[in-house]
Short mmCIF file of C-alpha atoms in Angstrom, two decimals:
data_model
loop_
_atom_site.label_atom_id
_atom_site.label_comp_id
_atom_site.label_asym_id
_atom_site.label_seq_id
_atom_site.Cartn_x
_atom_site.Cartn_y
_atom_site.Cartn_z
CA UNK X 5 66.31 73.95 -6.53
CA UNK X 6 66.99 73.90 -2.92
CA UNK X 7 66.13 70.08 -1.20
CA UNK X 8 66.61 68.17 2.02
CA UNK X 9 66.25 64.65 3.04
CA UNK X 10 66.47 63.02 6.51
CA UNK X 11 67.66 59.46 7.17
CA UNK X 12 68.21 57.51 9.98
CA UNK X 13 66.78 54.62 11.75
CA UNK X 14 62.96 53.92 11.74
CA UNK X 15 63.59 52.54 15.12
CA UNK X 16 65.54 52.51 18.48
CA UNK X 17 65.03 50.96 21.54
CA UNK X 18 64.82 53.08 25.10
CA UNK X 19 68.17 54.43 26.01
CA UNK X 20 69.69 53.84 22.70
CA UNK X 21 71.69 57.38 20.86
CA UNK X 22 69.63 58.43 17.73
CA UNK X 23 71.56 60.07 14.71
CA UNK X 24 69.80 61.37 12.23
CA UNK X 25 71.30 62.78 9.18
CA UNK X 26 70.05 65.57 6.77
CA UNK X 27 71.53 65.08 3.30
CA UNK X 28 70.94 68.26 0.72
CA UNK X 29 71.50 69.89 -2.09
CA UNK X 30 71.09 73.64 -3.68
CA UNK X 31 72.51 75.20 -0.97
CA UNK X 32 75.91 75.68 0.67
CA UNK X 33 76.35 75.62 4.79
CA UNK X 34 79.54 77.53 4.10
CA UNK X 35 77.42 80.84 2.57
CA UNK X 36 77.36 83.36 5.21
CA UNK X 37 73.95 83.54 6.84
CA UNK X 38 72.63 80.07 6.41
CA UNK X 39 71.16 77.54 8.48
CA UNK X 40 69.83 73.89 9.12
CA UNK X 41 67.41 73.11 12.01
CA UNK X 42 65.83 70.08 13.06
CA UNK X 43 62.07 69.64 14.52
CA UNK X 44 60.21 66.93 15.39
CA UNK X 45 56.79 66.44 15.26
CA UNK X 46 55.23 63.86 17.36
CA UNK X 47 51.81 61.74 15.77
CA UNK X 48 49.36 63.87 16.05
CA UNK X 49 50.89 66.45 17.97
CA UNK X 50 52.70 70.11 17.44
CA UNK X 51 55.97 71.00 15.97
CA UNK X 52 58.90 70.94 18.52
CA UNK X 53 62.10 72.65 17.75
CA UNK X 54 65.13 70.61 18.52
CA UNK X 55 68.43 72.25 17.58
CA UNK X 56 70.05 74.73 14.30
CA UNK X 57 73.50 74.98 13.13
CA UNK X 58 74.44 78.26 11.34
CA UNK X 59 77.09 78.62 8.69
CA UNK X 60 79.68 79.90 10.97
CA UNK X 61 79.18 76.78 13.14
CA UNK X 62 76.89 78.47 16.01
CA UNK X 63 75.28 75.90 17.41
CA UNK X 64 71.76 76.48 19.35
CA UNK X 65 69.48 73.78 21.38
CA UNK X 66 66.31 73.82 22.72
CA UNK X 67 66.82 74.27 26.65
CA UNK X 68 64.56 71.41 27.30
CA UNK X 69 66.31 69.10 25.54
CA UNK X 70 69.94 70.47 25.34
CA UNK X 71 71.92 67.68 27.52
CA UNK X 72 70.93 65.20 25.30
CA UNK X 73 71.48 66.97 21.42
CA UNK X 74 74.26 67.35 19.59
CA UNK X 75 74.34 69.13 15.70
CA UNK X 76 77.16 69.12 13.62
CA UNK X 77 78.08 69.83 9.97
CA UNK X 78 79.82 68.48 7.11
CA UNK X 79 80.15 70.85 4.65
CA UNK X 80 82.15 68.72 2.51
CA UNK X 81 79.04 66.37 1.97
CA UNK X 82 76.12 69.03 2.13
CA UNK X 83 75.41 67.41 5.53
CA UNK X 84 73.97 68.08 9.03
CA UNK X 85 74.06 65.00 11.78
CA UNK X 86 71.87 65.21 14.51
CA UNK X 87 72.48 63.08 18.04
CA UNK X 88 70.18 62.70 20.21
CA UNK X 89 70.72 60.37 23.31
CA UNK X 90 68.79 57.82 25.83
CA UNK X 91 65.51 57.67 23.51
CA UNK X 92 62.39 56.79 25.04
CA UNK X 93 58.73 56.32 23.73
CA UNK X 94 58.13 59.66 24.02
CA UNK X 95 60.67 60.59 21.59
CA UNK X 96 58.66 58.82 18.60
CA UNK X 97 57.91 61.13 16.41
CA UNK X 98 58.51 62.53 12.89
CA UNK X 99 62.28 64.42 12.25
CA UNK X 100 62.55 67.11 9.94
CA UNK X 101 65.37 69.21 8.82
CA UNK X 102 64.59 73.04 7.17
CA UNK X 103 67.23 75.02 5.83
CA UNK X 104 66.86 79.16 6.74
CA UNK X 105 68.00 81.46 3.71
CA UNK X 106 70.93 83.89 4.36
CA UNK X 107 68.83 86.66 3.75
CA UNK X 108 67.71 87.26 6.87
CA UNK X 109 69.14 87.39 10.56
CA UNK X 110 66.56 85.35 12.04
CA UNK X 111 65.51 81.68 11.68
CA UNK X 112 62.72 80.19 9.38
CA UNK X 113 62.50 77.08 7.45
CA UNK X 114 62.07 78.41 4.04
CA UNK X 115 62.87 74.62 2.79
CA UNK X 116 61.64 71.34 4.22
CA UNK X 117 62.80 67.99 3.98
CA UNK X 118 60.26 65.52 3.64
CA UNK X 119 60.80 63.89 7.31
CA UNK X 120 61.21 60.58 8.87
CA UNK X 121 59.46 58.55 11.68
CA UNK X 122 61.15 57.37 14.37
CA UNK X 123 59.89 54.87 16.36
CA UNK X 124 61.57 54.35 20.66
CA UNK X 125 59.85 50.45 21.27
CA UNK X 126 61.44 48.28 22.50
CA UNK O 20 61.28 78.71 27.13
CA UNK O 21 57.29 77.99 26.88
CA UNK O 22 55.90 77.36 23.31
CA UNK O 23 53.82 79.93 22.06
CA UNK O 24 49.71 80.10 22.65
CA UNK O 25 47.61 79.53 19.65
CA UNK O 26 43.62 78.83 19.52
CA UNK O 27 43.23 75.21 18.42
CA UNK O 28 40.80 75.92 16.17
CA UNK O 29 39.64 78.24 13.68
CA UNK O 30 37.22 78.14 11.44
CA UNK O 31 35.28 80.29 8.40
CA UNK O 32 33.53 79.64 4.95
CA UNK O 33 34.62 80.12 1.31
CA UNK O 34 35.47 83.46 1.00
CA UNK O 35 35.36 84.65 4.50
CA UNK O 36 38.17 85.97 6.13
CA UNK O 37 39.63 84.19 9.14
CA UNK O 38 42.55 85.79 11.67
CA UNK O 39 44.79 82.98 14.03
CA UNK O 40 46.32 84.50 16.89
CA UNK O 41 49.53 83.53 18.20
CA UNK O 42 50.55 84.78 21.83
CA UNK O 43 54.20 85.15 23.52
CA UNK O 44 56.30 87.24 25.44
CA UNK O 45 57.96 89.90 25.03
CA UNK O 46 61.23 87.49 25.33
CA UNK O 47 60.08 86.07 21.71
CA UNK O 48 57.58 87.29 19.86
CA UNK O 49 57.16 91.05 21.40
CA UNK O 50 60.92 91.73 21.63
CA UNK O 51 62.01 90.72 17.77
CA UNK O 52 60.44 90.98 14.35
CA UNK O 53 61.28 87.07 13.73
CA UNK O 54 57.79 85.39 13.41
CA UNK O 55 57.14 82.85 11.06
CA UNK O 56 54.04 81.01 10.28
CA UNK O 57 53.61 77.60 8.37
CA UNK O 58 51.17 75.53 6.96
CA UNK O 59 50.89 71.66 7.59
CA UNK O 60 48.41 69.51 5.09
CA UNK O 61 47.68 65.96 6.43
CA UNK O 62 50.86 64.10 6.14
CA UNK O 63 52.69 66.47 4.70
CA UNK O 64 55.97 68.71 5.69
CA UNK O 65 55.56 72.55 7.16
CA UNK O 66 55.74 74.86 4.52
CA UNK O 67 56.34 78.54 5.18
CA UNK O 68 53.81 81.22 4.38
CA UNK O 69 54.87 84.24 6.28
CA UNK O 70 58.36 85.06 7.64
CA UNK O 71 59.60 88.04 9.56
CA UNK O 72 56.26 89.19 10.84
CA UNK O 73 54.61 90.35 7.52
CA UNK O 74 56.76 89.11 4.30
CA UNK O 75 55.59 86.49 1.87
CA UNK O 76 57.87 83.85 0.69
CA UNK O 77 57.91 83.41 -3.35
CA UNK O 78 54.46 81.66 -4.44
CA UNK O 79 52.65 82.26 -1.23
CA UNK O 80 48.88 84.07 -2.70
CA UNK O 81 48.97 87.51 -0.73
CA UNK O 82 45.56 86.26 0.74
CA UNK O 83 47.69 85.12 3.53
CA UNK O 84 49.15 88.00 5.78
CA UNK O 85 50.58 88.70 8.73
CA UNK O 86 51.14 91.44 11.69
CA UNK O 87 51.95 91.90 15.34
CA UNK O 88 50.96 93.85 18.36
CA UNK O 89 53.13 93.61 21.38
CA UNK O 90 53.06 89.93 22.16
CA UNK O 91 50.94 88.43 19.91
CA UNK O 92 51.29 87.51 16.19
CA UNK O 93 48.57 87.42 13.95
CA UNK O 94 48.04 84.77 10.55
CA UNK O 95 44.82 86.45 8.39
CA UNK O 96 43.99 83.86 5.55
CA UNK O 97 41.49 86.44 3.21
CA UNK O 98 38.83 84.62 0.45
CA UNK O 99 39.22 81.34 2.68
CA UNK O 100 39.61 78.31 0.03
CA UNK O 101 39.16 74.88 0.59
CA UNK O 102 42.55 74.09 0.30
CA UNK O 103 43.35 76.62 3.37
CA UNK O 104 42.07 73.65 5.20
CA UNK O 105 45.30 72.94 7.12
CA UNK O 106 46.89 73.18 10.66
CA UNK O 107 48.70 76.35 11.02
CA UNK O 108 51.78 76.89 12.93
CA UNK O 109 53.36 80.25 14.45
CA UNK O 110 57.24 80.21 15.67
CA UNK O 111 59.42 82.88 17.18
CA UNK O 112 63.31 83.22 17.13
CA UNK O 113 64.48 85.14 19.76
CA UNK O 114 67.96 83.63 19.56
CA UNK O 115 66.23 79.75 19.95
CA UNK O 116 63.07 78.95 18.15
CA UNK O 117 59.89 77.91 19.64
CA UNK O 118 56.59 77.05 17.87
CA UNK O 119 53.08 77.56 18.94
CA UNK O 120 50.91 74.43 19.38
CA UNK O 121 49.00 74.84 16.39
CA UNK O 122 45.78 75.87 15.32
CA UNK O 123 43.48 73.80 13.09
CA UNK O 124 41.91 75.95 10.17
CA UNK O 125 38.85 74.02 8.84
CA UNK O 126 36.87 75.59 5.86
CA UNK O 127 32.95 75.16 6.40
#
């Protein structure tokens, strides 16, 4: 059984670094082919992709956002850290991580942690 | 990279069929077979009901289906149940992933 769970702060104040981490199990991020994205999801609003780190350490961002993200891995601890820096209100917004299945060369999130509101207020 | 076009809403009774469109370029969704869609209850996480265009993850009901025509993606939800009720999201990975803004599916 494959799971996920965020954690992090439930809130930062305006231009404070967020890091988020995604803790799970079931899975290896050493197994060729997989991969852990994050996406946010504002309060009421759509999904936003953030950023995905594949098994072989490729690392991808969303363009809009790229100069302030940084993914990384832990393999070790069945971990992926997320960074995200100089927060502002309009960064509130529920994180999730989803883990994509080696089975195919694109990205989905075949698994979903259960995600965790951040709050920017100062 | 622009997020993808979706309908906002979408609606049909029990039973009824009901199609959600999904529109990008062919820099996303027209140039790769990498569309996803995923279902969002009230509160709840995404969960993924169609992958690479047209398959069906384990334990999705093949009610729901998808397909694609040049740059737009298509979500058909067949014998609409109440529980269908749900936002609906398409994404594309064309290298980066981007997500539609949603479409709400309500169930008259």
């Amino acid at each position: 059984q494959i799971t996920l769970k965020e954690s992090g702060p439930t809130l930062v104040k305006p231009t404070q670094t967020l890091t988020l981490t995604c803790t799970f199990s079931g899975f290896s991020l050493s197994t060729s082919g997989v991969g852990v994205g994050w996406i946010r999801q504002p309060p009421g609003k759509a999904l936003e992709w953030l950023a995905l780190i594949y098994w072989n350490d490729d690392k991808r961002y969303s363009p809009s956002l790229k100069s302030r993200l940084t993914i990384t891995k832990d393999t070790s601890k069945n971990q992926v850290v997320l960074t995200m820096t100089n927060m502002d209100p309009v960064d509130t917004a529920t994180y999730y991580c989803a883990h994509s299945p080696p089975y195919s060369s694109g990205w989905f999130g075949l698994n979903w942690g259960q995600g965790t509101l951040v709050t920017v207020s100062s | 990279q622009s997020a993808l076009t979706q309908p906002p809403s979408a609606s049909g009774s029990p039973g009824q069929s009901v199609t959600i469109s999904c529109t990008g370029t062919s820099s996303d969704v027209g140039g790769y077979n990498y569309v996803s869609w995923y279902q969002q209850h009230p509160g709840k996480a995404p969960k993924l009901m169609i992958y690479e265009v047209s398959k069906r993850p384990s334990g999705v009901p093949d009610r729901f289906s998808g397909s694609k025509s040049g740059n737009t993606a298509s979500l058909t939800v067949s014998g609409l149940q109440a529980e269908d009720e749900a936002d609906y999201y398409c994404s594309s990975y064309a290298g980066n992933v981007v997500f539609g803004g949603g479409t709400k599916l309500t169930v008259l």
